[in-house]
Amino acid sequence: MSAGNSPGEAPAPVGTPVGTRGGPPVGLSAGALPGPLVGVEWLAPRLGGPGLVILDASVGAHRAVAPGSSRVREDRTAIPGARIFDIDGALSDHASPLPHTMPGAGHFTDELRALGVNDTDTVVVYDAVGVYSSARAWWMLRAMGFDRAAVLDGGLPAWTAAGLPVVSGGPEPVCRLGDFTARPRPGLFAGSAEVAAALADPAAAVLDARARDRFSGEAAEPRPGLRGGHMPGAANLPFGEIQHGGRMFPESGLRTAFAEAAGGRERLILSCGSGVTACVLALGAELAGYRDLSVYDGSWSEWGLPSGRPVVGAAGGG
């Protein structure tokens, strides 16, 4: 799935890049990130600096070559030094029947330590689309109590468009075991019961990041066995409609989009197909100034299953 475009000029990235091009890497210090979104202008001069970890959270292109071996990405083109944050593999709970389910704190800790992440590091996550699955990795880190993380605006396409260096093929970098420790925060992920309660709460809004024809039920769901349509009372804000060319809208555009979708409500639960692009909405809402946010981890992969959960389809029926 690719991000949608809006007419007009491409908006500038949110936040002001700092640092200068050229010269040695710029060092990092506590609170060095300008916010949850950084541009290539911010990242490029810091690449290779102490305490900076780059995570490639692209989906659909990872594979394990053998037990205990390094993970590689087929036809991998990556920012130099990037380590693989494998949402399709090790960083999903495969005991769950639903895709992309958040793993437990112990497993998450082990995986982040294996990636060489320390509690004092600064992490930038990106993906090969623009802002897509990288937002999921950012939200997972936040849910596990780690705030020193940001998403690279425009992802790998923005990096390559700027003429910055990449590496191709081969295993992911070998790194020392980190000391990351997950400290789960309750409430950043929601279950179906919380979503049902929010749908009945006039102070809350449930926003669905799926495409408009899927939300209406006019297009079939890509995952077999799911009903079409949407939750009664939910509003549709496709994740591609808060981006242009794979980059997030500026703050003013994000505020307008969320105000229209949420109708002035400040409590937001974000949903999508499998809990990935809902996190793009979470990132956009955060940038727009919303603070009471949850992501429905099961999303339509759970709600859309045949069940007693109500669904409104294209014809207005359940």
Coordinates of C-alpha atoms in Angstrom, one line a residue:
M1 CA 0.0 0.0 0.0
S2 CA 1.4 3.4 -0.9
A3 CA 0.7 6.8 0.6
G4 CA -1.8 9.0 -1.2
N5 CA -0.9 12.4 -2.5
S6 CA -2.8 15.7 -2.1
P7 CA -2.9 18.4 -4.7
G8 CA -0.6 21.4 -4.4
E9 CA 2.9 21.8 -3.4
A10 CA 4.6 19.2 -1.2
P11 CA 4.5 20.4 2.4
A12 CA 7.7 21.0 4.3
P13 CA 8.6 18.4 7.0
V14 CA 7.3 19.1 10.5
G15 CA 10.0 20.5 12.8
T16 CA 13.1 22.4 12.0
P17 CA 16.2 20.4 11.1
V18 CA 19.3 21.2 13.1
G19 CA 23.0 20.6 12.5
T20 CA 25.0 21.2 9.4
R21 CA 26.0 19.2 6.3
G22 CA 29.6 18.0 6.0
G23 CA 32.2 17.5 8.6
P24 CA 32.3 14.8 11.3
P25 CA 29.0 13.4 12.7
V26 CA 27.2 15.7 15.1
G27 CA 27.0 14.3 18.6
L28 CA 23.8 13.5 20.4
S29 CA 22.7 14.4 23.9
A30 CA 19.6 13.8 26.0
G31 CA 16.6 15.4 24.4
A32 CA 18.5 15.9 21.1
L33 CA 15.5 14.9 19.0
P34 CA 13.4 17.9 17.8
G35 CA 10.3 15.8 18.0
P36 CA 8.8 12.5 16.9
L37 CA 9.6 13.3 13.2
V38 CA 12.9 14.2 11.8
G39 CA 14.0 15.1 8.3
V40 CA 17.0 13.8 6.3
E41 CA 18.7 17.2 6.9
W42 CA 18.6 16.3 10.7
L43 CA 19.8 12.7 10.3
A44 CA 22.5 13.0 7.6
P45 CA 25.1 14.9 9.6
R46 CA 24.6 12.7 12.7
L47 CA 24.9 9.4 10.8
G48 CA 27.5 7.2 12.6
G49 CA 27.5 9.4 15.7
P50 CA 27.7 7.9 19.2
G51 CA 24.4 6.8 20.7
L52 CA 22.5 6.9 17.4
V53 CA 20.7 3.8 16.3
I54 CA 19.0 3.6 12.9
L55 CA 16.3 0.9 12.5
D56 CA 14.9 -0.2 9.2
A57 CA 11.2 -1.1 9.9
S58 CA 10.2 -1.9 6.3
V59 CA 7.6 -4.7 6.1
G60 CA 7.3 -7.5 3.6
A61 CA 11.0 -8.0 2.7
H62 CA 12.7 -9.8 5.6
R63 CA 13.6 -13.4 5.9
A64 CA 15.7 -15.5 8.3
V65 CA 18.3 -17.5 6.5
A66 CA 18.9 -20.1 9.2
P67 CA 18.5 -20.5 13.0
G68 CA 21.0 -18.3 14.8
S69 CA 22.2 -16.6 11.7
S70 CA 22.0 -12.9 10.9
R71 CA 18.8 -11.6 9.4
V72 CA 19.0 -10.3 5.9
R73 CA 16.7 -8.4 3.6
E74 CA 16.2 -9.7 0.1
D75 CA 17.5 -7.0 -2.4
R76 CA 18.1 -4.8 0.6
T77 CA 18.9 -1.2 0.0
A78 CA 19.4 0.6 3.3
I79 CA 20.8 3.6 5.1
P80 CA 24.3 2.7 6.2
G81 CA 24.4 1.0 9.6
A82 CA 20.6 0.4 9.7
R83 CA 19.5 -2.6 11.8
I84 CA 16.4 -4.6 10.9
F85 CA 13.3 -4.0 13.1
D86 CA 11.4 -7.0 11.8
I87 CA 7.7 -6.2 12.3
D88 CA 6.7 -9.2 10.1
G89 CA 8.9 -11.6 12.0
A90 CA 10.6 -11.3 15.4
L91 CA 8.8 -8.2 16.5
S92 CA 5.2 -9.6 16.2
D93 CA 3.6 -12.0 18.6
H94 CA 3.2 -15.1 16.4
A95 CA 1.2 -16.9 19.2
S96 CA -1.6 -14.5 18.2
P97 CA -3.9 -15.5 15.3
L98 CA -3.9 -11.8 14.2
P99 CA -1.1 -10.2 12.2
H100 CA 1.3 -7.7 13.6
T101 CA 0.3 -8.2 17.2
M102 CA 2.4 -6.4 19.8
P103 CA 4.8 -8.9 21.6
G104 CA 5.2 -9.0 25.3
A105 CA 7.6 -6.9 27.3
G106 CA 10.1 -9.7 27.8
H107 CA 10.3 -10.7 24.2
F108 CA 10.5 -7.0 23.1
T109 CA 13.3 -6.4 25.5
D110 CA 15.3 -9.4 24.1
E111 CA 14.8 -8.4 20.5
L112 CA 15.8 -4.7 21.1
R113 CA 18.9 -5.8 23.0
A114 CA 19.8 -8.1 20.2
L115 CA 19.6 -5.1 17.9
G116 CA 22.1 -3.4 20.1
V117 CA 19.7 -0.8 21.5
N118 CA 20.6 0.8 24.9
D119 CA 18.3 2.8 27.1
T120 CA 20.4 5.9 26.6
D121 CA 20.4 5.6 22.8
T122 CA 18.6 7.9 20.3
V123 CA 16.7 5.8 17.7
V124 CA 15.5 6.9 14.3
V125 CA 13.2 4.5 12.4
Y126 CA 12.5 4.5 8.7
D127 CA 10.9 2.3 6.0
A128 CA 11.2 1.8 2.3
V129 CA 7.8 3.5 1.5
G130 CA 8.0 6.9 3.2
V131 CA 6.1 7.0 6.5
Y132 CA 4.3 3.7 6.7
S133 CA 5.5 0.8 8.9
S134 CA 8.2 3.0 10.5
A135 CA 5.4 4.7 12.5
R136 CA 4.4 1.3 13.9
A137 CA 8.0 0.7 15.2
W138 CA 8.0 4.2 16.7
W139 CA 4.6 3.6 18.5
M140 CA 5.8 0.2 19.8
L141 CA 8.9 1.8 21.3
R142 CA 6.7 4.4 22.9
A143 CA 4.3 1.8 24.3
M144 CA 7.3 0.1 25.8
G145 CA 8.4 3.2 27.6
F146 CA 11.1 4.5 25.2
D147 CA 10.7 8.1 24.1
R148 CA 14.1 8.7 22.5
A149 CA 12.8 7.7 19.1
A150 CA 11.6 9.5 15.9
V151 CA 10.4 8.6 12.5
L152 CA 12.4 9.7 9.4
D153 CA 10.0 11.8 7.3
G154 CA 9.9 10.5 3.8
G155 CA 11.8 7.3 4.8
L156 CA 14.3 5.7 2.4
P157 CA 12.9 7.5 -0.7
A158 CA 13.6 10.9 0.8
W159 CA 17.1 9.8 1.8
T160 CA 17.9 8.6 -1.7
A161 CA 16.3 11.6 -3.3
A162 CA 18.7 13.8 -1.3
G163 CA 21.6 11.9 -2.9
L164 CA 22.7 10.4 0.5
P165 CA 24.6 7.1 0.7
V166 CA 23.0 3.7 0.8
V167 CA 24.2 0.1 1.1
S168 CA 22.8 -2.8 -0.9
G169 CA 22.4 -6.5 0.0
G170 CA 24.2 -8.5 2.7
P171 CA 23.4 -9.2 6.3
E172 CA 22.4 -6.6 8.8
P173 CA 25.2 -5.0 10.9
V174 CA 26.6 -7.0 13.8
C175 CA 26.3 -5.1 17.0
R176 CA 27.0 -5.6 20.7
L177 CA 24.1 -6.7 22.9
G178 CA 22.3 -3.6 24.2
D179 CA 20.8 -2.9 27.7
F180 CA 17.3 -1.8 26.5
T181 CA 14.6 -2.6 29.1
A182 CA 10.9 -2.4 28.2
R183 CA 8.8 -0.5 30.6
P184 CA 5.3 -1.0 29.3
R185 CA 2.9 1.9 29.4
P186 CA -0.8 0.9 29.8
G187 CA -3.3 2.4 27.4
L188 CA -1.2 3.0 24.3
F189 CA -2.7 -0.1 22.7
A190 CA -6.4 -0.8 23.0
G191 CA -8.5 -4.0 22.8
S192 CA -11.9 -4.5 21.2
A193 CA -13.8 -3.9 24.4
E194 CA -12.1 -0.4 24.8
V195 CA -12.9 0.3 21.2
A196 CA -16.6 -0.6 21.7
A197 CA -16.7 1.7 24.7
A198 CA -15.1 4.5 22.8
L199 CA -17.7 4.2 20.0
A200 CA -20.4 4.8 22.6
D201 CA -18.5 7.7 24.2
P202 CA -19.3 11.2 22.9
A203 CA -15.9 12.5 24.1
A204 CA -14.0 9.9 22.1
A205 CA -13.4 9.3 18.4
V206 CA -12.4 6.1 16.6
L207 CA -10.5 6.9 13.4
D208 CA -10.0 4.3 10.7
A209 CA -6.9 4.7 8.5
R210 CA -8.0 2.3 5.8
A211 CA -8.8 3.5 2.3
R212 CA -12.2 5.1 1.8
D213 CA -13.6 2.3 -0.4
R214 CA -12.6 -0.3 2.2
F215 CA -14.2 1.8 5.0
S216 CA -17.4 2.0 3.1
G217 CA -17.4 -1.7 2.2
E218 CA -17.4 -1.0 -1.6
A219 CA -14.0 -2.7 -1.9
A220 CA -13.3 -6.2 -0.6
E221 CA -10.9 -6.6 2.3
P222 CA -7.4 -8.0 1.2
R223 CA -7.4 -10.5 4.0
P224 CA -9.7 -13.5 3.4
G225 CA -12.7 -14.1 5.7
L226 CA -13.1 -10.5 6.8
R227 CA -16.4 -8.6 6.5
G228 CA -16.4 -5.3 4.6
G229 CA -17.4 -2.0 6.0
H230 CA -16.6 -0.2 9.2
M231 CA -17.5 0.1 12.9
P232 CA -20.7 2.1 13.5
G233 CA -19.7 5.5 14.7
A234 CA -16.1 5.4 13.5
A235 CA -14.7 8.1 11.2
N236 CA -12.5 7.6 8.2
L237 CA -9.1 9.3 7.9
P238 CA -7.0 7.3 5.4
F239 CA -3.3 7.5 6.4
G240 CA -2.4 8.6 2.9
E241 CA -4.5 11.7 3.3
I242 CA -2.2 13.2 5.9
Q243 CA 0.9 12.8 3.7
H244 CA 2.2 14.1 0.5
G245 CA 4.8 12.2 -1.4
G246 CA 5.5 10.0 1.6
R247 CA 6.1 12.9 3.9
M248 CA 3.8 14.0 6.7
F249 CA 1.7 17.2 6.3
P250 CA 2.9 20.2 8.3
E251 CA 1.4 20.8 11.7
S252 CA -1.3 23.1 10.5
G253 CA -2.5 20.6 7.8
L254 CA -2.5 17.8 10.4
R255 CA -4.5 19.8 12.8
T256 CA -7.1 20.6 10.1
A257 CA -7.4 16.9 9.0
F258 CA -7.8 15.6 12.6
A259 CA -10.2 18.3 13.7
E260 CA -12.4 17.5 10.7
A261 CA -12.3 13.7 11.3
A262 CA -12.5 13.8 15.1
G263 CA -15.1 16.6 15.3
G264 CA -13.4 18.3 18.2
R265 CA -13.0 15.2 20.3
E266 CA -9.6 14.9 22.1
R267 CA -9.6 11.2 23.0
L268 CA -8.6 9.2 19.9
I269 CA -8.4 5.5 19.2
L270 CA -6.8 4.7 15.9
S271 CA -7.5 1.6 13.8
C272 CA -6.6 0.2 10.3
G273 CA -6.3 -3.2 8.7
S274 CA -3.7 -4.8 11.0
G275 CA -2.4 -2.1 13.4
V276 CA 0.3 -0.7 11.1
T277 CA -1.1 2.4 9.4
A278 CA -3.2 3.2 12.5
C279 CA 0.3 4.2 13.9
V280 CA 0.7 6.7 11.0
L281 CA -2.5 8.3 12.4
A282 CA -1.0 8.2 15.9
L283 CA 2.1 10.0 14.6
G284 CA 0.0 12.6 12.8
A285 CA -2.2 13.1 15.8
E286 CA 0.8 13.5 18.1
L287 CA 2.3 16.1 15.7
A288 CA -1.1 17.9 15.6
G289 CA -1.1 18.2 19.4
Y290 CA -3.3 15.3 20.5
R291 CA -2.1 13.5 23.6
D292 CA -4.9 11.0 24.6
L293 CA -4.1 8.4 21.9
S294 CA -4.5 4.6 21.6
V295 CA -3.9 2.2 18.7
Y296 CA -6.4 -0.7 18.3
D297 CA -3.9 -3.5 17.9
G298 CA -6.3 -6.0 16.4
S299 CA -7.8 -3.4 14.1
W300 CA -10.0 -4.7 11.3
S301 CA -8.2 -8.0 11.3
E302 CA -10.1 -8.7 14.5
W303 CA -13.2 -6.5 14.3
G304 CA -13.9 -7.6 10.8
L305 CA -14.0 -11.3 11.6
P306 CA -17.4 -13.0 11.6
S307 CA -18.7 -12.2 15.0
G308 CA -21.3 -10.2 16.9
R309 CA -19.3 -7.0 16.6
P310 CA -21.4 -4.6 14.6
V311 CA -20.3 -3.6 11.1
V312 CA -21.8 -1.0 8.8
G313 CA -21.4 -2.0 5.1
A314 CA -21.8 -0.2 1.8
A315 CA -25.6 -0.6 1.9
G316 CA -25.8 0.5 5.6
G317 CA -26.4 -2.9 6.9
G318 CA -24.5 -5.1 9.4

